[in-house]
Short mmCIF file of C-alpha atoms in Angstrom, two decimals:
data_model
loop_
_atom_site.label_atom_id
_atom_site.label_comp_id
_atom_site.label_asym_id
_atom_site.label_seq_id
_atom_site.Cartn_x
_atom_site.Cartn_y
_atom_site.Cartn_z
CA MET A 1 25.24 0.68 -17.49
CA ALA A 2 25.70 -1.62 -20.54
CA GLU A 3 23.48 -4.69 -20.88
CA GLU A 4 26.41 -7.11 -20.38
CA GLU A 5 27.44 -5.28 -17.21
CA LYS A 6 23.88 -5.40 -15.84
CA GLU A 7 23.73 -9.13 -16.38
CA SER A 8 26.98 -9.59 -14.46
CA VAL A 9 25.66 -7.63 -11.43
CA SER A 10 24.64 -10.16 -8.82
CA THR A 11 25.42 -8.52 -5.47
CA PHE A 12 24.95 -5.16 -3.76
CA LYS A 13 28.74 -4.80 -3.70
CA ASP A 14 28.77 -4.86 -7.52
CA LEU A 15 26.47 -1.80 -7.49
CA GLY A 16 29.07 0.26 -5.62
CA LEU A 17 27.51 0.26 -2.16
CA CYS A 18 29.75 0.56 0.91
CA ASN A 19 30.38 -2.30 3.34
CA GLU A 20 28.03 -0.91 6.03
CA LEU A 21 25.10 -0.95 3.62
CA ILE A 22 26.01 -4.37 2.25
CA GLU A 23 25.90 -5.67 5.84
CA ALA A 24 22.53 -3.94 6.40
CA CYS A 25 21.07 -5.57 3.26
CA ASP A 26 22.36 -8.94 4.42
CA ALA A 27 20.79 -8.44 7.87
CA LEU A 28 17.43 -7.76 6.20
CA GLY A 29 17.76 -10.93 4.14
CA TRP A 30 18.33 -9.06 0.87
CA LYS A 31 20.70 -11.43 -0.89
CA ASN A 32 20.60 -9.96 -4.40
CA PRO A 33 19.46 -6.62 -5.81
CA THR A 34 16.18 -6.47 -7.74
CA LYS A 35 16.00 -5.23 -11.32
CA ILE A 36 15.00 -1.67 -10.37
CA GLN A 37 17.85 -1.57 -7.80
CA VAL A 38 20.39 -2.77 -10.39
CA GLU A 39 19.20 -0.10 -12.82
CA ALA A 40 18.77 2.81 -10.38
CA ILE A 41 21.47 2.60 -7.70
CA PRO A 42 24.59 3.18 -9.90
CA HIS A 43 23.02 6.29 -11.50
CA ALA A 44 21.88 7.57 -8.09
CA LEU A 45 25.39 7.08 -6.66
CA GLU A 46 26.71 9.19 -9.55
CA GLY A 47 24.45 12.04 -8.39
CA LYS A 48 21.89 11.92 -11.20
CA ASP A 49 18.17 12.65 -10.98
CA LEU A 50 16.01 9.57 -11.54
CA ILE A 51 12.58 8.74 -12.83
CA GLY A 52 11.90 5.08 -12.06
CA LEU A 53 8.99 3.06 -13.40
CA ALA A 54 8.61 -0.35 -11.82
CA GLN A 55 5.78 -2.67 -10.96
CA THR A 56 4.74 -2.76 -7.35
CA GLY A 57 6.73 -5.11 -5.10
CA SER A 58 9.90 -4.58 -7.11
CA GLY A 59 12.10 -3.11 -4.37
CA LYS A 60 11.67 0.59 -5.17
CA THR A 61 12.25 1.75 -1.59
CA GLY A 62 15.68 0.11 -1.51
CA ALA A 63 16.46 1.67 -4.90
CA PHE A 64 16.23 5.18 -3.46
CA ALA A 65 17.03 4.60 0.24
CA LEU A 66 20.41 2.90 -0.26
CA PRO A 67 22.05 5.65 -2.37
CA ILE A 68 20.63 8.36 -0.08
CA ILE A 69 22.08 6.69 3.03
CA GLN A 70 25.44 6.25 1.30
CA ALA A 71 25.50 9.96 0.37
CA LEU A 72 24.52 10.81 3.97
CA LEU A 73 27.49 8.78 5.27
CA GLU A 74 29.82 10.84 3.10
CA ALA A 75 28.38 14.21 4.27
CA PRO A 76 26.29 13.82 7.45
CA GLN A 77 23.73 16.54 8.19
CA ALA A 78 20.22 16.99 9.56
CA PHE A 79 17.26 17.19 7.14
CA PHE A 80 19.36 15.56 4.44
CA ALA A 81 16.47 13.97 2.53
CA CYS A 82 12.70 14.26 2.30
CA VAL A 83 10.44 11.47 1.01
CA LEU A 84 6.83 12.20 0.07
CA SER A 85 4.23 9.44 0.07
CA PRO A 86 0.48 9.42 -0.71
CA THR A 87 -0.56 7.39 2.36
CA ARG A 88 0.26 7.38 6.07
CA GLU A 89 0.97 3.64 6.18
CA LEU A 90 3.41 3.81 3.26
CA ALA A 91 5.21 6.78 4.87
CA ILE A 92 5.65 4.84 8.11
CA GLN A 93 6.87 1.79 6.20
CA ILE A 94 9.41 3.85 4.21
CA ALA A 95 10.77 5.36 7.45
CA GLU A 96 11.07 1.89 8.99
CA GLN A 97 13.07 0.71 5.96
CA PHE A 98 15.38 3.74 6.12
CA GLU A 99 16.05 3.10 9.80
CA ALA A 100 16.61 -0.63 9.21
CA LEU A 101 19.05 -0.02 6.33
CA GLY A 102 20.75 2.81 8.24
CA SER A 103 20.81 1.13 11.65
CA VAL A 104 24.56 0.47 11.51
CA VAL A 105 25.16 4.21 11.13
CA ASN A 106 22.27 5.33 13.36
CA VAL A 107 20.13 7.03 10.70
CA LYS A 108 17.23 8.92 12.33
CA CYS A 109 13.86 9.54 10.68
CA ALA A 110 10.82 11.66 11.48
CA VAL A 111 7.40 10.72 10.09
CA LEU A 112 4.97 13.56 9.37
CA VAL A 113 1.46 12.25 8.62
CA GLY A 114 -2.10 13.27 9.45
CA GLY A 115 -4.08 11.64 12.23
CA VAL A 116 -1.13 11.99 14.65
CA ASP A 117 -0.49 14.80 17.17
CA MET A 118 1.48 17.64 15.55
CA VAL A 119 3.20 18.51 18.83
CA GLN A 120 4.81 15.06 19.04
CA GLN A 121 5.95 15.42 15.43
CA ALA A 122 7.38 18.88 16.18
CA ILE A 123 9.37 17.36 19.05
CA ALA A 124 10.74 14.72 16.63
CA LEU A 125 11.74 17.50 14.20
CA ALA A 126 13.48 19.41 17.01
CA LYS A 127 15.82 16.40 17.35
CA ARG A 128 17.01 17.20 13.80
CA PRO A 129 16.52 13.85 12.03
CA HIS A 130 18.46 12.95 8.88
CA ILE A 131 15.38 11.86 6.91
CA VAL A 132 11.87 13.32 6.89
CA VAL A 133 9.14 11.07 5.48
CA GLY A 134 5.60 12.35 5.18
CA THR A 135 2.39 13.02 3.36
CA PRO A 136 2.41 16.36 1.47
CA GLY A 137 -0.32 18.11 3.48
CA ARG A 138 1.15 17.40 6.90
CA LEU A 139 4.71 18.26 5.75
CA MET A 140 3.41 21.62 4.50
CA ASP A 141 1.62 22.18 7.83
CA HIS A 142 4.96 21.83 9.65
CA LEU A 143 6.89 23.95 7.14
CA SER A 144 4.30 26.71 7.70
CA ASN A 145 3.75 26.41 11.46
CA THR A 146 6.60 24.60 13.24
CA LYS A 147 9.13 27.08 14.54
CA GLY A 148 12.72 26.38 13.54
CA PHE A 149 11.85 23.72 10.93
CA SER A 150 12.83 24.23 7.32
CA LEU A 151 14.22 22.19 4.45
CA ARG A 152 16.54 24.89 3.10
CA LEU A 153 19.57 22.56 3.38
CA LEU A 154 17.78 19.61 1.73
CA LYS A 155 19.97 17.50 -0.55
CA TYR A 156 17.50 14.81 -1.75
CA LEU A 157 13.77 14.85 -2.56
CA VAL A 158 11.93 11.59 -3.30
CA LEU A 159 8.40 11.43 -4.69
CA ASP A 160 7.18 7.86 -4.17
CA GLU A 161 4.02 6.64 -5.92
CA ALA A 162 4.18 9.91 -7.88
CA ASP A 163 1.06 9.17 -9.92
CA ARG A 164 -1.00 9.16 -6.69
CA LEU A 165 0.78 12.23 -5.31
CA LEU A 166 -0.51 14.25 -8.26
CA ASN A 167 -4.24 13.93 -7.67
CA GLU A 168 -6.29 16.92 -6.52
CA ASP A 169 -5.77 16.12 -2.83
CA PHE A 170 -2.00 16.65 -3.01
CA GLU A 171 -1.24 18.85 -6.02
CA LYS A 172 -1.44 22.20 -4.18
CA SER A 173 0.79 20.97 -1.31
CA ILE A 174 3.34 19.51 -3.76
CA ASP A 175 3.57 22.87 -5.58
CA GLU A 176 4.06 24.71 -2.26
CA ILE A 177 6.76 22.27 -1.11
CA LEU A 178 8.65 22.60 -4.42
CA ASN A 179 8.61 26.38 -3.94
CA VAL A 180 10.30 26.31 -0.49
CA ILE A 181 13.01 23.67 -0.97
CA PRO A 182 16.39 24.26 -2.66
CA ARG A 183 16.53 23.96 -6.43
CA ASP A 184 20.07 22.61 -6.11
CA ARG A 185 19.18 19.09 -5.01
CA ARG A 186 18.85 15.55 -6.30
CA THR A 187 15.31 14.42 -7.12
CA PHE A 188 14.08 10.82 -7.44
CA LEU A 189 10.60 10.24 -8.84
CA PHE A 190 9.21 6.70 -8.57
CA SER A 191 5.92 5.48 -9.93
CA ALA A 192 4.32 2.21 -10.99
CA THR A 193 2.52 3.99 -13.84
CA MET A 194 3.45 6.88 -16.13
CA THR A 195 0.63 9.40 -16.49
CA LYS A 196 0.46 12.82 -18.15
CA LYS A 197 0.70 14.47 -14.72
CA VAL A 198 3.84 12.47 -13.85
CA LYS A 199 5.42 13.64 -17.13
CA LYS A 200 4.49 17.23 -16.25
CA LEU A 201 6.05 16.88 -12.78
CA GLN A 202 9.15 15.31 -14.31
CA ARG A 203 9.63 18.39 -16.48
CA ALA A 204 9.00 20.73 -13.54
CA CYS A 205 11.38 19.38 -10.93
CA LEU A 206 13.97 16.99 -12.43
CA ARG A 207 17.17 18.01 -14.21
CA ASN A 208 18.30 15.74 -17.05
CA PRO A 209 16.90 12.66 -15.31
CA VAL A 210 17.88 9.11 -16.13
CA LYS A 211 14.69 7.20 -16.94
CA ILE A 212 14.58 3.63 -15.70
CA GLU A 213 11.79 1.31 -16.74
CA ALA A 214 12.03 -2.02 -14.99
CA ALA A 215 8.70 -3.29 -16.32
CA SER A 216 6.24 -2.75 -19.14
CA LYS A 217 3.84 0.17 -18.72
CA TYR A 218 1.04 -1.73 -16.98
CA SER A 219 1.86 -5.27 -15.97
CA THR A 220 1.34 -7.92 -13.36
CA VAL A 221 4.09 -10.35 -12.39
CA ASP A 222 4.32 -13.82 -13.97
CA THR A 223 4.08 -15.57 -10.58
CA LEU A 224 0.56 -14.16 -10.02
CA LYS A 225 -2.36 -16.49 -10.83
CA GLN A 226 -5.31 -14.25 -11.81
CA GLN A 227 -8.95 -15.40 -12.07
CA TYR A 228 -12.42 -13.89 -12.15
CA ARG A 229 -15.93 -15.11 -11.31
CA PHE A 230 -19.03 -13.54 -12.88
CA ILE A 231 -21.80 -13.65 -10.26
CA PRO A 232 -25.20 -12.10 -9.46
CA ALA A 233 -24.77 -9.12 -7.10
CA LYS A 234 -27.16 -10.67 -4.54
CA TYR A 235 -24.84 -13.69 -4.07
CA LYS A 236 -21.52 -11.80 -3.90
CA ASP A 237 -21.15 -12.23 -0.12
CA CYS A 238 -21.77 -15.99 -0.44
CA TYR A 239 -19.04 -16.29 -3.06
CA LEU A 240 -16.64 -14.28 -0.92
CA VAL A 241 -17.21 -16.55 2.09
CA TYR A 242 -16.93 -19.63 -0.14
CA VAL A 243 -13.56 -18.54 -1.54
CA LEU A 244 -12.23 -17.57 1.90
CA THR A 245 -13.24 -20.91 3.44
CA GLU A 246 -11.90 -22.88 0.46
CA MET A 247 -8.61 -20.98 0.84
CA SER A 248 -8.67 -20.76 4.65
CA HIS A 249 -4.93 -21.47 4.84
CA CYS A 250 -4.18 -18.23 2.92
CA THR A 251 -3.34 -14.78 4.17
CA THR A 252 -5.79 -12.63 2.20
CA MET A 253 -6.51 -8.97 1.41
CA VAL A 254 -10.11 -8.23 0.41
CA PHE A 255 -10.59 -4.92 -1.42
CA THR A 256 -13.84 -2.95 -1.19
CA ARG A 257 -14.88 0.40 -2.64
CA THR A 258 -15.91 2.26 0.53
CA CYS A 259 -14.76 2.68 4.13
CA ASP A 260 -18.20 1.65 5.47
CA ALA A 261 -18.04 -1.58 3.45
CA THR A 262 -14.73 -2.58 5.07
CA GLN A 263 -16.20 -2.38 8.55
CA PHE A 264 -19.48 -4.11 7.66
CA LEU A 265 -17.83 -6.87 5.64
CA SER A 266 -15.18 -7.64 8.23
CA LEU A 267 -17.91 -7.81 10.90
CA VAL A 268 -19.91 -10.26 8.74
CA LEU A 269 -16.82 -12.44 8.31
CA ARG A 270 -16.06 -12.32 12.04
CA ASN A 271 -19.62 -13.41 12.78
CA LEU A 272 -18.94 -16.44 10.58
CA GLY A 273 -15.80 -17.30 12.56
CA LEU A 274 -13.28 -15.95 10.03
CA ARG A 275 -10.34 -13.90 11.36
CA ALA A 276 -10.98 -10.62 9.52
CA ILE A 277 -10.00 -7.05 10.40
CA PRO A 278 -10.76 -3.79 8.54
CA ILE A 279 -8.48 -0.93 7.57
CA SER A 280 -9.78 2.28 6.00
CA GLY A 281 -9.33 6.04 5.98
CA HIS A 282 -12.22 6.45 8.47
CA MET A 283 -10.26 4.74 11.25
CA SER A 284 -7.91 6.68 13.53
CA GLN A 285 -4.23 6.34 12.74
CA SER A 286 -3.58 4.22 15.84
CA LYS A 287 -6.40 1.80 14.91
CA ARG A 288 -5.15 1.57 11.31
CA LEU A 289 -1.63 0.73 12.48
CA GLY A 290 -3.01 -1.70 15.06
CA ALA A 291 -5.02 -3.51 12.37
CA LEU A 292 -2.02 -3.65 10.05
CA ASN A 293 0.22 -5.02 12.80
CA LYS A 294 -2.32 -7.72 13.73
CA PHE A 295 -2.46 -8.75 10.08
CA LYS A 296 1.34 -8.76 9.69
CA ALA A 297 1.70 -10.78 12.91
CA GLY A 298 -0.80 -13.39 11.70
CA GLU A 299 -3.36 -12.76 14.47
CA CYS A 300 -5.86 -12.05 11.68
CA ASN A 301 -5.41 -13.63 8.27
CA ILE A 302 -7.97 -11.52 6.35
CA LEU A 303 -7.49 -7.76 5.89
CA VAL A 304 -10.60 -6.03 4.50
CA CYS A 305 -9.48 -2.72 3.04
CA THR A 306 -10.06 0.15 0.66
CA ASP A 307 -7.50 1.33 -1.87
CA VAL A 308 -5.69 3.07 1.03
CA ALA A 309 -3.88 -0.29 1.36
CA SER A 310 -3.29 -0.92 -2.35
CA ARG A 311 -0.14 1.20 -2.68
CA GLY A 312 3.30 0.32 -1.43
CA LEU A 313 2.45 -1.69 1.68
CA ASP A 314 4.94 -4.54 1.86
CA ILE A 315 3.33 -7.40 3.75
CA PRO A 316 5.45 -10.31 2.49
CA SER A 317 3.11 -13.11 3.48
CA VAL A 318 0.00 -12.13 1.45
CA ASP A 319 -1.08 -15.23 -0.48
CA MET A 320 -4.28 -13.97 -2.07
CA VAL A 321 -6.03 -10.76 -3.11
CA ILE A 322 -9.80 -10.73 -3.62
CA ASN A 323 -11.44 -7.86 -5.49
CA TYR A 324 -14.81 -7.86 -3.71
CA ASP A 325 -15.60 -4.59 -5.51
CA ILE A 326 -14.09 -4.13 -8.97
CA PRO A 327 -12.20 -0.80 -9.14
CA SER A 328 -13.68 1.77 -11.56
CA ASN A 329 -10.10 2.86 -12.40
CA SER A 330 -8.44 -0.17 -13.98
CA LYS A 331 -4.94 1.00 -12.93
CA ASP A 332 -6.01 0.47 -9.30
CA TYR A 333 -6.35 -3.24 -10.14
CA ILE A 334 -2.59 -3.39 -10.86
CA HIS A 335 -1.80 -1.90 -7.45
CA ARG A 336 -4.27 -4.10 -5.58
CA VAL A 337 -3.08 -7.41 -7.02
CA GLY A 338 0.51 -6.23 -6.53
CA ARG A 339 0.05 -6.84 -2.78
CA THR A 340 0.63 -10.54 -3.47
CA ALA A 341 3.23 -12.43 -5.55
CA ARG A 342 5.91 -10.00 -4.37
CA ALA A 343 9.67 -10.38 -4.74
CA GLY A 344 9.48 -13.61 -6.74
CA ARG A 345 6.84 -15.37 -4.62
CA SER A 346 3.64 -16.78 -6.10
CA GLY A 347 0.15 -15.49 -5.33
CA VAL A 348 -3.52 -15.60 -6.34
CA ALA A 349 -5.88 -12.77 -7.33
CA ILE A 350 -9.61 -13.42 -7.67
CA SER A 351 -12.08 -10.80 -8.92
CA LEU A 352 -15.78 -11.19 -8.04
CA VAL A 353 -17.60 -9.44 -10.90
CA ASN A 354 -21.33 -8.69 -10.73
CA GLN A 355 -23.60 -7.52 -13.54
CA TYR A 356 -23.02 -3.84 -12.72
CA GLU A 357 -19.21 -4.09 -12.80
CA LEU A 358 -18.70 -5.95 -16.08
CA GLU A 359 -17.60 -2.88 -18.04
CA TRP A 360 -14.93 -2.03 -15.42
CA TYR A 361 -13.69 -5.62 -15.46
CA LEU A 362 -13.40 -5.63 -19.28
CA GLN A 363 -11.29 -2.44 -19.01
CA ILE A 364 -8.94 -4.31 -16.64
CA GLU A 365 -8.51 -7.18 -19.12
CA LYS A 366 -7.81 -4.64 -21.86
CA LEU A 367 -5.21 -2.87 -19.69
CA ILE A 368 -3.29 -6.03 -18.76
CA GLY A 369 -3.65 -7.40 -22.29
CA LYS A 370 -5.09 -10.81 -21.52
CA LYS A 371 -8.32 -12.71 -20.86
CA LEU A 372 -8.35 -14.25 -17.41
CA PRO A 373 -9.59 -17.78 -16.63
CA GLU A 374 -12.75 -18.26 -14.55
CA TYR A 375 -12.54 -19.26 -10.89
CA PRO A 376 -14.15 -22.74 -10.66
CA ALA A 377 -17.08 -23.11 -8.24
CA GLN A 378 -20.41 -24.97 -8.25
CA GLU A 379 -23.14 -22.42 -7.52
CA GLU A 380 -25.30 -25.02 -5.73
CA GLU A 381 -22.42 -25.63 -3.31
CA VAL A 382 -21.81 -21.89 -2.83
CA LEU A 383 -25.50 -21.25 -2.05
CA LEU A 384 -25.42 -23.77 0.78
CA LEU A 385 -23.85 -20.87 2.68
CA LEU A 386 -26.71 -18.45 1.89
CA GLU A 387 -28.71 -18.91 5.10
CA ARG A 388 -25.69 -18.51 7.40
CA VAL A 389 -24.31 -15.55 5.45
CA SER A 390 -27.72 -13.80 5.49
CA GLU A 391 -27.97 -14.30 9.27
CA ALA A 392 -24.41 -12.97 9.78
CA LYS A 393 -25.30 -9.87 7.73
CA ARG A 394 -28.47 -9.29 9.78
CA ILE A 395 -26.52 -9.56 13.07
CA SER A 396 -23.78 -7.25 11.73
CA GLN A 397 -26.28 -4.58 10.63
CA THR A 398 -27.88 -4.67 14.09
CA LYS A 399 -24.48 -4.30 15.82
CA LEU A 400 -23.47 -1.38 13.62
CA LYS A 401 -26.81 0.38 14.25
CA GLU A 402 -26.31 -0.04 18.02
CA SER A 403 -22.75 1.26 17.69
CA GLY A 404 -24.04 4.27 15.72
CA ARG A 405 -26.63 5.05 18.41
CA LYS A 406 -23.97 4.86 21.15
CA LYS A 407 -21.71 7.13 19.16
CA ARG A 408 -24.48 9.75 18.83
CA ARG A 409 -25.01 9.55 22.59
CA GLY A 410 -21.26 10.02 23.11
CA GLY A 411 -20.74 6.58 24.64
CA ASP A 412 -18.85 4.89 21.81
CA ASP A 413 -16.25 6.23 19.37
CA GLY A 414 -17.69 4.06 16.58
CA GLU A 415 -14.47 2.09 16.32
CA ASP A 416 -14.95 0.05 19.51
CA GLU A 417 -16.86 -2.44 17.35
CA VAL A 418 -13.58 -3.25 15.61
CA GLU A 419 -12.01 -4.23 18.93
CA ARG A 420 -15.15 -6.07 20.01
CA TYR A 421 -15.23 -8.44 17.06
CA LEU A 422 -11.49 -8.87 17.17
CA GLY A 423 -12.07 -10.40 20.57
CA THR A 424 -10.03 -7.68 22.29
CA LYS A 425 -12.97 -6.12 24.15
CA ASN A 426 -14.47 -7.82 27.22
CA GLY A 427 -12.23 -10.81 26.58
CA LYS A 428 -14.74 -12.40 24.17
CA LYS A 429 -13.64 -14.50 21.20
CA PRO A 430 -15.79 -14.97 18.06
CA LYS A 431 -17.38 -18.33 17.36
CA LYS A 432 -15.76 -20.53 14.71
CA LEU A 433 -17.47 -21.21 11.38
CA LYS A 434 -18.26 -24.91 11.29
CA GLY A 435 -17.76 -26.92 8.10
CA ARG A 436 -20.05 -26.10 5.19
#
């Protein structure tokens, strides 16, 4: 598409989408296509393979879902498309978007992810859905073990967040899947970053792809206000609580390095009267989805999470991202802060950097190509919180030890503590944090 033509594209109709899909976009509140959609959809409608590079929050799902649904309308069949995702939550979200965009034509999806009963998924596959969305390992489980299920008639394969799909956890399953699906298909590969492994995959499974780059290689959006604060490790929790209480009106995602830290930190915050909830890979799938839904619904305004939540989750109302732990891989910073300032909105990202994380933080500044301003705070004022934060940590450690003992005795699944401090167990509500 020539540059002048691209500039004149202002509606989904201009991209060549049918009336049913234009109505579906309108119903979802999508008034105008995003840059990646403008670039990708016309080529996809022409039947070309795509490799799309776009910063997170740019509308990638619409860029591949809309042309697939339009092609499905022209030649309806079961198991028409398969979308692979690195995380369970992203897979579920992609399926929801397919069903929302395809609601006028009754598009049916099946989601194949770990942590959910395989029998229920097999029943969903027996209903012959149009779209299968899943994580690579669980999809391969079904291709190997579920009687009557195959993708031999597959017309479209999508690899979303392809850079993450190519780590050691998924590489073997991806290779196996590519070996059992038709070579005569359309393939869309989408990624926020271009790595050597993504280039290798591009050569292996795409035919004369059109490459679309809707952003510079590693970038954050202009509407994102980024700051850092260099702090002693022993005061990190005080600074976190200070920022969260200063910005108490915000919907916030707090990123930690480990699953255990998400549970402990959210419990500390709850004990201080803040509405926090954890999400991590250690939680069961139902608890993870429950936590995500509470956060989306506004029942909790602080989501404490690992990098399991840094890719692809579209929670439109996130105002702020706090890097409680600085990621050792600087590319993960791009994905984390991409949870806010999405689709043209503004947002704030604050990184709490201790003396042991300085080198990782400097790598982030190098990657994004700019020095960030410091988050303003008077340390004397922050340390007024020290006594209360220390007490909340002591109480939280005691509760988690008790929970661990119950779990060993078989009386607690270890996740009941999440419900307890959410106020959903025994009808108890946490006490409010009084003014500093």
